[in-house]
XYZ file of C-alpha atoms in Angstrom:
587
model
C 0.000 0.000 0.000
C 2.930 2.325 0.852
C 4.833 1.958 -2.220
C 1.276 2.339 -4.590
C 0.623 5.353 -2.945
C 4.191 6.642 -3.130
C 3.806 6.550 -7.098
C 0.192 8.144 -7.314
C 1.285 11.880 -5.606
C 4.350 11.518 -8.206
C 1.653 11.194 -11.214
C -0.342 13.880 -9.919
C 3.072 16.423 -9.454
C 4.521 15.692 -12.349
C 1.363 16.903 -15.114
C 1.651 20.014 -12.329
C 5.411 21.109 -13.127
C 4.297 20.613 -16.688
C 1.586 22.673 -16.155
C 3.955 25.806 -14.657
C 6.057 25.440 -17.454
C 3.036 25.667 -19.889
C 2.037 28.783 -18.142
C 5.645 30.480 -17.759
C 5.618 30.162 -21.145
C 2.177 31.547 -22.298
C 3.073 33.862 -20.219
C 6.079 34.828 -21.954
C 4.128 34.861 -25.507
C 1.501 37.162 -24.056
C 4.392 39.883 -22.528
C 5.995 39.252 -26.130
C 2.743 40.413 -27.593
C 1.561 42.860 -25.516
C 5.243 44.335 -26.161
C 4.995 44.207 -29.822
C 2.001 45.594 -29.628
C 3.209 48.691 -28.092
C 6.038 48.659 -30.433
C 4.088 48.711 -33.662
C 1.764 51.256 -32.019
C 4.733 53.458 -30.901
C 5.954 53.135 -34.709
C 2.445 54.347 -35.566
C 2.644 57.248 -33.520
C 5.779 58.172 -34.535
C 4.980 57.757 -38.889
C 2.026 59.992 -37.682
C 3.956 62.375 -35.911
C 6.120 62.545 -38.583
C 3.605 62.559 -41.365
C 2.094 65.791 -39.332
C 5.247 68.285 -40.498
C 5.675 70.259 -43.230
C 8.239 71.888 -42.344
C 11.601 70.383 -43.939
C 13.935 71.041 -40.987
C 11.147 70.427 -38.579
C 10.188 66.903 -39.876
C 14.080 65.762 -40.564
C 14.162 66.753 -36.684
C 11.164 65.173 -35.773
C 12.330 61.860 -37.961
C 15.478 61.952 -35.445
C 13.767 61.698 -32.218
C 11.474 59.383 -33.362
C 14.079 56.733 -34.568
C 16.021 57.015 -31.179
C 12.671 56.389 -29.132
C 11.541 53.349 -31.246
C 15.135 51.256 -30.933
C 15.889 52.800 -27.558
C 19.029 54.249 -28.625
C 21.313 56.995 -26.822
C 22.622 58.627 -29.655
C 20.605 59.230 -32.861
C 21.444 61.354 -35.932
C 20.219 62.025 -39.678
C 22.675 62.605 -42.432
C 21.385 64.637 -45.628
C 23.313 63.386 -48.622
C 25.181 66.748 -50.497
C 24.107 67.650 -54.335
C 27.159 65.529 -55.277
C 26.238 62.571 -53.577
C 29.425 62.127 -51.951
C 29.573 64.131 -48.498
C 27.194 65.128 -45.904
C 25.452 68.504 -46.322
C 23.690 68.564 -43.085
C 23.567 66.503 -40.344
C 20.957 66.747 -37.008
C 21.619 64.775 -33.694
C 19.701 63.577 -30.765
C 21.767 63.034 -27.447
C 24.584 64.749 -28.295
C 24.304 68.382 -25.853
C 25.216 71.579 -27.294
C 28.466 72.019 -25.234
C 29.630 68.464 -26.521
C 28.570 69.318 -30.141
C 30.604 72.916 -29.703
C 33.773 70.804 -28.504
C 33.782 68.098 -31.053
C 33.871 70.781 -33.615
C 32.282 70.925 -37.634
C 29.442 67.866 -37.953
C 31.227 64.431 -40.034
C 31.557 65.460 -43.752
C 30.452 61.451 -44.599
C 34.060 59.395 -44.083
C 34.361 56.265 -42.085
C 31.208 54.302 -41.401
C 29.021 57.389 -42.237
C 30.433 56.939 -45.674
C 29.864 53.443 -45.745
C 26.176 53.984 -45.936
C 26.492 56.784 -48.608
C 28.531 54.795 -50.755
C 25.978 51.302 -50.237
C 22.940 52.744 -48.946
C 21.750 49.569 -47.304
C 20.671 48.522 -43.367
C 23.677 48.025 -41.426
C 24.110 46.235 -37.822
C 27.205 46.372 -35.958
C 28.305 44.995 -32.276
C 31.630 47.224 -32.205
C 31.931 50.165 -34.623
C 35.480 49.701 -34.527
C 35.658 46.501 -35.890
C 34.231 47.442 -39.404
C 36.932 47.813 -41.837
C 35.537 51.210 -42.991
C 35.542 52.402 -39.188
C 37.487 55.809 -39.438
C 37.396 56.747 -35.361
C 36.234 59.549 -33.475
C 37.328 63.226 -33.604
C 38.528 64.232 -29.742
C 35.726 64.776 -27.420
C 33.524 62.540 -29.138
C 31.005 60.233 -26.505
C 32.010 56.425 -26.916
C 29.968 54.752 -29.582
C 29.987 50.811 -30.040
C 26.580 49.254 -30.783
C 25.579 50.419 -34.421
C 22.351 50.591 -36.858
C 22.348 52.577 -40.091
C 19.763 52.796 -42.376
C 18.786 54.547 -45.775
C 15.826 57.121 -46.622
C 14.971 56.638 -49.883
C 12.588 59.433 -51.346
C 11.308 58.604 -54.851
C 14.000 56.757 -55.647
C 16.988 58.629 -54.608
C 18.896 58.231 -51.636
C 18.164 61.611 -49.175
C 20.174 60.775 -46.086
C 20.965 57.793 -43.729
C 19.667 57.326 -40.670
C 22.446 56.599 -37.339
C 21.566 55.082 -34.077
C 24.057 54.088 -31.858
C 24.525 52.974 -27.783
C 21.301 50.799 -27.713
C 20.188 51.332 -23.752
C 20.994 48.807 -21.179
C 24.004 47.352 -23.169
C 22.067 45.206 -25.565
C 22.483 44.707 -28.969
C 20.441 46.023 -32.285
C 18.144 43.272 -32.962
C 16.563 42.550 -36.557
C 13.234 43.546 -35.419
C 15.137 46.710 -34.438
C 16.581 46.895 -38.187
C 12.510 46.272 -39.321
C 11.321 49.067 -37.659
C 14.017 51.147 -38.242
C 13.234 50.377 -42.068
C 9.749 51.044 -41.860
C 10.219 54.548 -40.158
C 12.731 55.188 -43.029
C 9.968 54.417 -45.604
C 7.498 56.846 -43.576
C 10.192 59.576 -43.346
C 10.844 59.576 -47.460
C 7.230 59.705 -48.005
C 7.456 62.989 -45.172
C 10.512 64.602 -46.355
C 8.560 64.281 -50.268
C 5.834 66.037 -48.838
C 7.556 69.363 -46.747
C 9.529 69.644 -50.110
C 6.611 69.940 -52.242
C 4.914 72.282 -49.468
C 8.284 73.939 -49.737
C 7.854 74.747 -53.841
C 5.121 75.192 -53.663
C 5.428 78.495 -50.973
C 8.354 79.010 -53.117
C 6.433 79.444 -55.990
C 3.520 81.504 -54.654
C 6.875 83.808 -52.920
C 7.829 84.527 -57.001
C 4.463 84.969 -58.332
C 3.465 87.202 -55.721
C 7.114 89.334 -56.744
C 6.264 89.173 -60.221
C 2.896 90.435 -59.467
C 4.486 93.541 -57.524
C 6.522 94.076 -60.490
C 4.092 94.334 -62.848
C 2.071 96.578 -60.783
C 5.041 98.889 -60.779
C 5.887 98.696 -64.330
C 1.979 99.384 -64.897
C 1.988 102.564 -62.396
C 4.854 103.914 -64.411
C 7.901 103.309 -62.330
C 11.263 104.201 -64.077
C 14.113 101.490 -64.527
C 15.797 102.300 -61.830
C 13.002 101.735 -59.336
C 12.186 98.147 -61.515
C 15.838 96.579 -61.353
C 16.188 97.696 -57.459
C 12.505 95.756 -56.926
C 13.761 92.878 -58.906
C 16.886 93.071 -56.855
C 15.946 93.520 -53.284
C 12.578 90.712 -53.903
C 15.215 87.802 -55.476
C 17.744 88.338 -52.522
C 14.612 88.044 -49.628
C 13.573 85.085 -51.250
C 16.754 83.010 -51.691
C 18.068 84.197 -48.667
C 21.298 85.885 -50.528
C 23.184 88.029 -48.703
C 24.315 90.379 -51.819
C 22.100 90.579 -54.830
C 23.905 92.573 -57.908
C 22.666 93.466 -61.299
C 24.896 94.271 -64.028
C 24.296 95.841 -67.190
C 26.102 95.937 -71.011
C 27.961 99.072 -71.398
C 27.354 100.567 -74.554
C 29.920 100.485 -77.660
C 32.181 98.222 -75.358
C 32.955 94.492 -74.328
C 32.318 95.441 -70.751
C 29.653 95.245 -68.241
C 28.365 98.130 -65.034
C 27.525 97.400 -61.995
C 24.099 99.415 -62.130
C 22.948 98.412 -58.482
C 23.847 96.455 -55.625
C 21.742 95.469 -52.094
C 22.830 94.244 -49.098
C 26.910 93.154 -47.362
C 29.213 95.011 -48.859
C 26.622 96.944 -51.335
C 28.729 100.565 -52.158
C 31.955 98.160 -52.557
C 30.567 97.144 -55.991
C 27.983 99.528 -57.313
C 29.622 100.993 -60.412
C 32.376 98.472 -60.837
C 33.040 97.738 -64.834
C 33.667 94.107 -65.379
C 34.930 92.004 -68.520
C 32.977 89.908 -70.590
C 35.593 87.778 -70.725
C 37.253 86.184 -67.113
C 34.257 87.405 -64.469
C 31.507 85.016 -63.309
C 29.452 87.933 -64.152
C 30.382 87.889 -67.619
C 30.146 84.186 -68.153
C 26.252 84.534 -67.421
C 25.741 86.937 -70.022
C 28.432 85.654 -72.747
C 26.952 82.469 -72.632
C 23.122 83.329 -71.852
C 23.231 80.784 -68.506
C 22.687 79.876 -65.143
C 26.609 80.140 -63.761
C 26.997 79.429 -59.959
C 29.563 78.785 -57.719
C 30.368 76.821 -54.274
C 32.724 79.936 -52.830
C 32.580 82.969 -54.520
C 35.428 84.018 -52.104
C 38.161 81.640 -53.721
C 36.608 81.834 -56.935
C 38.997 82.488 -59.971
C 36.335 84.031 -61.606
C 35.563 86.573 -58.803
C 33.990 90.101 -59.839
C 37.211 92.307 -61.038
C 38.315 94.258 -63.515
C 42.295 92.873 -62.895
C 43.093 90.254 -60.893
C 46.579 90.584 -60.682
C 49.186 88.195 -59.092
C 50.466 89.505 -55.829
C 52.688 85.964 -54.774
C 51.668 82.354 -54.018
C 48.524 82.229 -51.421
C 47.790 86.181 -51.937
C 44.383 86.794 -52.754
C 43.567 88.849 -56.007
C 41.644 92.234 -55.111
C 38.173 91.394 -56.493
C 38.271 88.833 -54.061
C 38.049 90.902 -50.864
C 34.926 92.518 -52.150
C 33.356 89.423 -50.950
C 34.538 88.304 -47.667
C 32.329 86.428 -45.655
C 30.392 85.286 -48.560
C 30.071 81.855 -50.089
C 27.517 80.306 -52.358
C 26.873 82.511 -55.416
C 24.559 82.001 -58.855
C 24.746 84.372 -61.951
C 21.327 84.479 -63.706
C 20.950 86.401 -67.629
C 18.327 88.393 -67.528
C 16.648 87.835 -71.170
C 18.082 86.036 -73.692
C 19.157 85.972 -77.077
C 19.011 89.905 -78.704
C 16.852 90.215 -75.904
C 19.735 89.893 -73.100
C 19.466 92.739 -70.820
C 22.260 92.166 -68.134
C 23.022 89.564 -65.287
C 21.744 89.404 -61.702
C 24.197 87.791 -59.589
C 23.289 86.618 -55.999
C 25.261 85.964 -53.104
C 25.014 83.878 -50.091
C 26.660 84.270 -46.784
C 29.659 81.613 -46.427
C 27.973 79.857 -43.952
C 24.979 78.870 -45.782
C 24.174 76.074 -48.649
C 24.855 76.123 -52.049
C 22.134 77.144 -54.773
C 19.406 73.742 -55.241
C 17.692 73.420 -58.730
C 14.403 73.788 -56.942
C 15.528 77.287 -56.605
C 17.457 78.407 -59.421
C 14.657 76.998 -61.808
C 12.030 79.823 -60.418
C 14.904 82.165 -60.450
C 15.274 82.102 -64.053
C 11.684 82.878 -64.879
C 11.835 85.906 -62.207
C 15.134 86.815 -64.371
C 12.808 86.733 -67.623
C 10.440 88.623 -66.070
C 12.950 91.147 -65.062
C 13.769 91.228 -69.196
C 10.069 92.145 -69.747
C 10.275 94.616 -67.006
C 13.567 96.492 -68.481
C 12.626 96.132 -71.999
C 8.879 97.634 -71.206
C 11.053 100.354 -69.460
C 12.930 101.120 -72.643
C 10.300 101.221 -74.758
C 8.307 103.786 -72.744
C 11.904 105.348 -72.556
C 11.973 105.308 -76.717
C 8.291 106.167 -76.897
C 8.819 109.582 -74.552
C 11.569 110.502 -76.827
C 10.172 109.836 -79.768
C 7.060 112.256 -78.862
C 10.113 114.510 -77.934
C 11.300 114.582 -81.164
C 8.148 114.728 -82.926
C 7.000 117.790 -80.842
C 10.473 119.303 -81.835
C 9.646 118.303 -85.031
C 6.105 119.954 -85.350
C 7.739 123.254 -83.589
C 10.580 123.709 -86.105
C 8.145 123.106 -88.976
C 5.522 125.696 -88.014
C 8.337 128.217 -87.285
C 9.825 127.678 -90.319
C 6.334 127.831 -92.402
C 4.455 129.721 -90.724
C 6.633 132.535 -87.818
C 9.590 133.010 -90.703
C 7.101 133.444 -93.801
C 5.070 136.350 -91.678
C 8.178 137.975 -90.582
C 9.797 137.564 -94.026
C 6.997 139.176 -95.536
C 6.975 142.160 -92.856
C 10.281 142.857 -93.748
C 9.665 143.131 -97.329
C 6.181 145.270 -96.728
C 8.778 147.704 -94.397
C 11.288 147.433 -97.168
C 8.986 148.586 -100.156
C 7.292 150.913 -97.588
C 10.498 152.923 -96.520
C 10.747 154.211 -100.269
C 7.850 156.408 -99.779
C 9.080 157.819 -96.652
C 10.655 161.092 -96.995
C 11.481 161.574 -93.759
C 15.167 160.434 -92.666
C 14.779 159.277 -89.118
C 11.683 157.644 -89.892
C 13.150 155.821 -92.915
C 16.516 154.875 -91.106
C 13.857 153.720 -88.183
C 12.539 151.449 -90.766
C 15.879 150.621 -92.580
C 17.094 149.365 -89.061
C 13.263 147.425 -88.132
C 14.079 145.268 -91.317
C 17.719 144.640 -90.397
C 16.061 143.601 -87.120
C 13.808 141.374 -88.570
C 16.868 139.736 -91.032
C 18.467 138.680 -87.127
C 15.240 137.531 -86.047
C 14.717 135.365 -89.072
C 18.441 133.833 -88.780
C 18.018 132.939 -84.810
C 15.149 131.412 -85.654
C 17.177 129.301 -87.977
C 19.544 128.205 -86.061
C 16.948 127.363 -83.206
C 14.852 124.893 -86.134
C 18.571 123.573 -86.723
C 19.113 122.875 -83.051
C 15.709 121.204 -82.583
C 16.267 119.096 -85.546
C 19.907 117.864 -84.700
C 19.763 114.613 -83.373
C 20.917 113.569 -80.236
C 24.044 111.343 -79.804
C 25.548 112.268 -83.046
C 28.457 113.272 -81.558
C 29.928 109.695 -81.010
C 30.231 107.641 -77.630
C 29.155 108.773 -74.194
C 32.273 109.740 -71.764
C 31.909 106.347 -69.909
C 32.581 104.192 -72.845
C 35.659 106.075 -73.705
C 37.302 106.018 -70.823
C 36.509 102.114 -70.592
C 38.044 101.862 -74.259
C 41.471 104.257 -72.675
C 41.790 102.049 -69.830
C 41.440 98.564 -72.145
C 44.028 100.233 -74.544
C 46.092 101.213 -71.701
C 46.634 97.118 -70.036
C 48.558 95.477 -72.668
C 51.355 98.354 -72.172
C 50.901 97.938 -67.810
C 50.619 94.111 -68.074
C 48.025 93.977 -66.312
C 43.918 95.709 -66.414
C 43.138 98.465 -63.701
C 40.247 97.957 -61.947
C 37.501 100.301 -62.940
C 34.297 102.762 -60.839
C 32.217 105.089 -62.658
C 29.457 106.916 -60.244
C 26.880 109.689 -61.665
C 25.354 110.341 -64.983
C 28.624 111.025 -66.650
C 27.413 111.048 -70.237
C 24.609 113.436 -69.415
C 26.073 115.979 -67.009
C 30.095 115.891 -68.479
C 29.748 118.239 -71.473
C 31.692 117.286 -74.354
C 34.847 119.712 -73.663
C 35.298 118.446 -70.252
C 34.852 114.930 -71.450
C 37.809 115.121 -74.164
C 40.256 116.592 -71.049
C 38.618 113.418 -68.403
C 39.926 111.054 -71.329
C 43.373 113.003 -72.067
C 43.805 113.281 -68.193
C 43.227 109.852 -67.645
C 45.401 108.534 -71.106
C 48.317 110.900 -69.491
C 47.708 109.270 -66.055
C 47.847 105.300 -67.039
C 50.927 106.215 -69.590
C 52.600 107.283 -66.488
C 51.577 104.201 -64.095
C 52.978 102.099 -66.889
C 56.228 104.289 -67.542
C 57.255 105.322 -63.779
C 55.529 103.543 -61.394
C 56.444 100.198 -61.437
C 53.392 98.799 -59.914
C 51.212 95.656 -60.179
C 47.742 97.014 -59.200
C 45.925 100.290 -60.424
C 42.605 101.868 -59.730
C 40.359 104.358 -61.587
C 37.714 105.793 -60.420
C 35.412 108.402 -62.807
C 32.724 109.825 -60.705
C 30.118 113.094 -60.818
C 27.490 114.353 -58.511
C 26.091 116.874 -61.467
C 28.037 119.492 -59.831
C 31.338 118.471 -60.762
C 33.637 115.365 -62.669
C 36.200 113.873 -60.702
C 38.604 111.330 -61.664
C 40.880 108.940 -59.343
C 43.978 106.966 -60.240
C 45.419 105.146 -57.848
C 48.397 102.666 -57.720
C 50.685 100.773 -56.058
C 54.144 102.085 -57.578
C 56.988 103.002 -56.044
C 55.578 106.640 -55.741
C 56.979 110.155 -58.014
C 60.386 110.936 -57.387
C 61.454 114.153 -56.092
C 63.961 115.230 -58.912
C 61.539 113.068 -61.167
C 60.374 114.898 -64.508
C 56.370 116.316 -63.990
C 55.143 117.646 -67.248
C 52.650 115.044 -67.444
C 51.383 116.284 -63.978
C 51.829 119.804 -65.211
C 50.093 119.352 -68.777
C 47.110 117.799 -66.295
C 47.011 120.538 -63.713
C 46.709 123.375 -66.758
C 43.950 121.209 -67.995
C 41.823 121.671 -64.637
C 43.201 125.220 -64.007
C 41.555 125.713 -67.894
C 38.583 124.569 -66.714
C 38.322 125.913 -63.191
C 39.361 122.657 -61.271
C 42.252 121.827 -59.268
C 44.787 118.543 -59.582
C 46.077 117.155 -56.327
C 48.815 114.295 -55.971
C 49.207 112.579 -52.766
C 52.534 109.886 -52.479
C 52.073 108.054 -49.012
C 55.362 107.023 -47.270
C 54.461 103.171 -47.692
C 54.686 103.473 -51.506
C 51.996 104.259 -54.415
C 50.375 107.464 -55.685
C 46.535 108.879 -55.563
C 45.614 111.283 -58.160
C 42.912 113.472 -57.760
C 41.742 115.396 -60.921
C 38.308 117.323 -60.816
C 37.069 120.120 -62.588
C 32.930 121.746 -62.253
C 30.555 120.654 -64.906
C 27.631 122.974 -64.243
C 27.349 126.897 -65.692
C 30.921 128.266 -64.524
């Protein structure tokens, strides 16, 4: 009976233990579940949450925090893929704290295992980052990394960025459901990112219609040129975020361009610069009709000068100082073909990201639309002038049929009438009405000549010829001056003064290139109505004492002639400033 007994509580434990283990397990299957379940529901939220932005920089942040939450990571950052595909344009962290991110120093420019997953954008997993063969280490002050998970965001098709996760919490590794989830938050971020770009254009867009629309209404209220291109200037710079926003004209009977305006850094350091066709970024644009841009305008070969002569390995060339602290740059034609009115040039601080497509595409049509906007300001231009002339015209025509007829034929009535005048006084009062009347008739004359002449016939303005003096004068200084002009030289220079600016200014190159010895010249032609003044400056060896001056004295008769004054200043340090002006209003 013992031993029966014995045997039957040892059936009835053993189904028991199996039992508990049955359990334990069910158990484990339901926590398993229950924490998938909030997994895919956190993943939910988080595609959501993410799906919710349209702003670009706030969803890429957004798409950051929620990768590090769903695979319980410490350290969590988004890498944007630059226009070249190669390097990192921008890259956003989670976990890292401002003072570390200020001591580790610029963000990874995509070497290493960062560049890994640009160069095979696929998921993946690592135990010990510095295992991988591509592992490239850590700048100084870097956190410890070890655990690893990388994976791609694709948007339609193209590879936008990667996504990093390192340091999973509590020392574990990155699973593959960790990789799946990962993946499928990477899916829901392209479709995101897709969507704040479009909402991006598409404020883009409505930002350059509603410019164009301003323009138009200015155009239509009868703004002059001036007023359009400054408009079309100051809206493309607020809308690009440029820094510097330039617009640059075709000088007339030259190969040259003007600086017409200029907004924003360093504005007055290039308003009325002339620039060649031929070398300048500027020029480019509008000898080839194009879009021309450039990653640094700073170190640019190409950078806006007249001369860019060599001053010694690592020097920089003058043109480039005018834009310190600037980077990013695009040159847009404004027209095209026979229609090519100039070149808008744009400038971004250095800091900031090069020009996208998405934005130099709506920049072109603004450009064409700054065409329209010059050419319907020349045409008004033509048509005021042309009513000019035709009312000059009319005048001339009735005083010459009508005013010199009727005082011709007074003359003759006093002339036949004076024969039957016997007294003397009265007929040498008569004799002298008809001489009278003979003056009359020639000033009138030479007024209908003067409103007939037409304008510009007496060759190029004064800002094209002293372009042409100072292109003639490089080949014989080996090397081009840089060039200003300021003020409406060609309408308030008169002629005379013009031909002495030009002789003054052949006289004052011929000696640069004789005496001075210098590898960097300056002119700068400038009037405020009032007066003309021209600068040429160098950076010689200065003027002798005992050295011979008729050139100097030839220029100060010229302004002493005129009722100006020539002053020559020769610093200690080397080079010479010469100051030539003269007054161009009534003397």
């Amino acid at each position: 009976m013992g031993s029966s007994e014995e045997s039957g509580e040892a059936r009835v434990r053993l189904p028991q233990l199996r039992l508990d283990e049955l359990l334990e397990e069910l158990q484990a299957r339901l926590d398993a579940a229950r924490g998938t379940r909030d997994r895919v529901h956190s993943l939910l939220e988080a595609v959501l949450s993410v799906g919710r932005e349209l702003d670009l920089e706030q969803a890429l942040k957004s798409i950051v925090e929620a990768a590090a939450a769903l695979v319980d990571a410490q350290y969590a950052a988004l890498g944007v893929i630059g226009p070249d595909g190669k390097g990192i344009a921008d890259f956003l962290t989670v976990g890292v704290t401002e003072e570390q991110a200020a001591k580790i120093g610029h963000y990874p420019e995509g070497h290493g295992i960062l560049g890994e997953l640009i160069r095979h954008p696929e998921p993946l997993r690592l135990t010990r980052l510095s295992e991988h063969p591509a592992s490239y280490g850590f700048p100084a002050h870097h956190p410890p990394m070890n655990s690893f998970l990388g994976v791609p965001i694709r948007v339609r098709d193209q590879v936008f960025g990667n996504l990093y996760l390192t340091e999973k919490r509590g020392g574990a590794q990155f699973d593959e459901e960790d990789e799946s989830v990962l993946s499928t938050l990477a899916v829901a971020a392209g479709v995101a990112i897709d969507n704040a770009r479009l909402y991006e254009e598409s404020r883009l867009r409505e930002r350059w219609l509603r410019a164009s629309a301003e323009i138009t209404h200015s155009l239509m209220s009868g703004s002059d040129r001036g007023e359009v291109l400054g408009l079309i200037a100051e809206r493309a710079r607020e809308i690009t975020g440029a820094a510097l926003a330039v617009v640059a004209v075709p000088m007339e009977g030259t190969d040259s361009l003007t600086v017409e305006l200029a907004i924003g850094r360093e504005a007055e350091a290039h308003r009325g610069l002339v620039l060649p066709v031929d070398g300048s970024l500027i020029g480019k644009a509008f000898a080839d009709a194009t879009l021309v841009s450039s990653p640094d305008i700073s170190e640019d070969e190409r950078s806006e000068t007249w001369s860019r002569p060599a001053e010694g390995p690592g020097k920089a060339a003058p043109g480039s100082r005018r834009f310190t602290g600037l980077g990013p740059a695009v040159a847009v034609p404004i027209g095209a073909g026979e229609g090519l009115r100039g070149v808008v040039l744009l400038v971004r601080a250095v800091d900031q990201p090069v020009f996208a497509e998405r934005e130099t595409e709506p920049l072109r049509g603004f450009a064409a639309q700054a065409a329209v906007a010059m050419e319907l300001a020349e045409r008004r231009a033509d048509a005021e002038r042309i009513a000019v002339l035709q009312d000059r015209d009319r005048i001339a025509r009735d005083l010459h049929d009508l005013a010199i007829q009727r005082l011709f034929a007074t003359g003759m009535t006093l002339q036949s009438a004076g024969r039957f005048i016997e007294h003397q006084q009265a007929s040498d009062r008569v004799a002298r009405a008809v001489e009278d009347l003979d003056e009359t008739i020639k000033i009138i004359r030479s007024t209908i000549f003067g409103l007939r002449e037409r304008e510009g016939a007496g060759g190029p303005g004064l800002r094209a010829r002293a372009v042409r003096v100072v292109g003639e004068a490089a080949p014989v200084l080996g090397f081009a001056p840089g060039v200003r002009m300021e003020g409406l030289l060609d309408t308030h220079v008169p002629k005379e003064v013009a031909d002495h600016v030009v002789a003054v200014l052949s006289e004052a190159l011929t000696n640069v290139a004789r005496h001075a010895h210098a590898d960097r010249a300056e002119v700068v032609l400038e009037t405020d109505g009032r007066e003309v003044r021209l600068t040429v400056s160098d950076t010689g060896v200065g003027i002798p004492a005992d050295g011979r001056r008729s050139g100097l004295r030839n220029m100060a008769e010229r302004a002493a002639q005129l009722g100006g004054a020539l002053r020559v200043d020769c610093p200690a340090g080397g080079g010479t400033t010469l100051v030539w002006r003269v007054p161009v209003g009534e003397r």
